Amino acid sequence: EAGVVQSPRYKIIEKKQPVAFWCNPISGHNTLYWYRQNLGQGPELLIRYENEEAVDDSQLPKDRFSAERLKGVDSTLKIQPAELGDSAVYLCASSLGSGAEAFFGQGTRLTVV
Amino acid sequence: TQLLEQSPQFLSIQEGENLTVYCNSSSVFSSLQWYRQEPGEGPVLLVTVVTGGEVKKLKRLTFQFGDARKDSSLHITAAQPGDTGLYLCAGDPPGNEKLTFGTGTRLTIIP
């Protein structure tokens, strides 16, 4: 069975440009997470979905970040406009339910120049 | 304030040595998970501990959940170069279903 799939793996953009990341979770996993991981640190939660509902987006910088999970399956995370400080690895994870084992994708490494 | 503090932040030891890394919090957790992350990859789950005082073994890795479910440790016996990576603990406090990660321990095993 395929794991969590993310694309692209790498993205380099100039500041003030928009960028979008895509995630396809494991089939049947209702819970989907987006995390941001800075170099050498643990992941920090940006948003958590239960099916198509965002149940925890308290850590999402809503002035420039947005996310969608329209059909409760795959999800996109967008940044517009990007800032230098947004450079990080953006990880998507899915699980059968909140608190259950989370399976992570390989992440998208974003570099804003 | 970080909910989960891990120590040490960095650890570099010779192959064959033993080591212990720690995950501490002032909060009680319903369960706690340990992940290992290699460069360029997402974290991979190693184990989940649920019961206070629980001990789980995974080959040369021994995981323990504190009696009060506020802390955990990971002990590696006879470390191998393949153990190199970023070790992360993560937990979900009761009443808060957010899976929260610790600060991580970056382990390097020198051949």
CSV table of C-alpha atoms in Angstrom, one decimal, chain A residues 9 35 37 40-43 45 48 56 58 91 98-102 104-106, chain B residues 31 33 35 37 40-43 45 48 86 88 92 97-99 101-103 106:
chain,number,residue,atom,x,y,z
A,9,ARG,CA,9.9,17.3,-2.9
A,35,TYR,CA,3.4,20.3,10.0
A,37,GLN,CA,9.8,21.6,10.5
A,40,GLY,CA,17.2,20.6,13.6
A,41,GLN,CA,13.9,21.0,15.3
A,42,GLY,CA,10.8,18.9,15.8
A,43,PRO,CA,7.7,19.4,13.6
A,45,LEU,CA,1.5,21.5,13.8
A,48,ARG,CA,-5.3,19.2,11.5
A,56,ASP,CA,-7.4,22.7,14.7
A,58,SER,CA,-4.7,27.7,15.7
A,91,LEU,CA,5.4,17.6,6.3
A,98,SER,CA,-6.6,11.8,16.2
A,99,GLY,CA,-3.9,10.5,18.6
A,100,ALA,CA,-3.5,7.3,16.6
A,101,GLU,CA,-0.2,6.5,14.9
A,102,ALA,CA,0.7,9.1,12.4
A,104,PHE,CA,4.4,10.9,7.4
A,105,GLY,CA,5.2,11.8,3.9
A,106,GLN,CA,8.8,12.7,2.8
B,31,SER,CA,0.1,8.1,25.1
B,33,GLN,CA,5.2,8.0,20.6
B,35,TYR,CA,9.8,8.5,16.0
B,37,GLN,CA,13.7,10.8,11.2
B,40,GLY,CA,15.3,14.1,3.7
B,41,GLU,CA,12.6,11.8,5.0
B,42,GLY,CA,9.6,12.2,7.2
B,43,PRO,CA,9.5,10.8,10.8
B,45,LEU,CA,7.1,5.7,14.1
B,48,THR,CA,3.8,3.9,21.1
B,86,LEU,CA,16.8,12.6,14.7
B,88,LEU,CA,11.5,12.7,18.3
B,92,ASP,CA,-1.3,13.9,22.9
B,97,GLU,CA,-6.0,15.8,20.4
B,98,LYS,CA,-3.1,17.6,18.9
B,99,LEU,CA,-0.1,15.4,18.4
B,101,PHE,CA,6.3,16.9,19.0
B,102,GLY,CA,9.3,17.3,21.2
B,103,THR,CA,12.4,19.3,20.4
B,106,ARG,CA,20.1,14.4,17.0
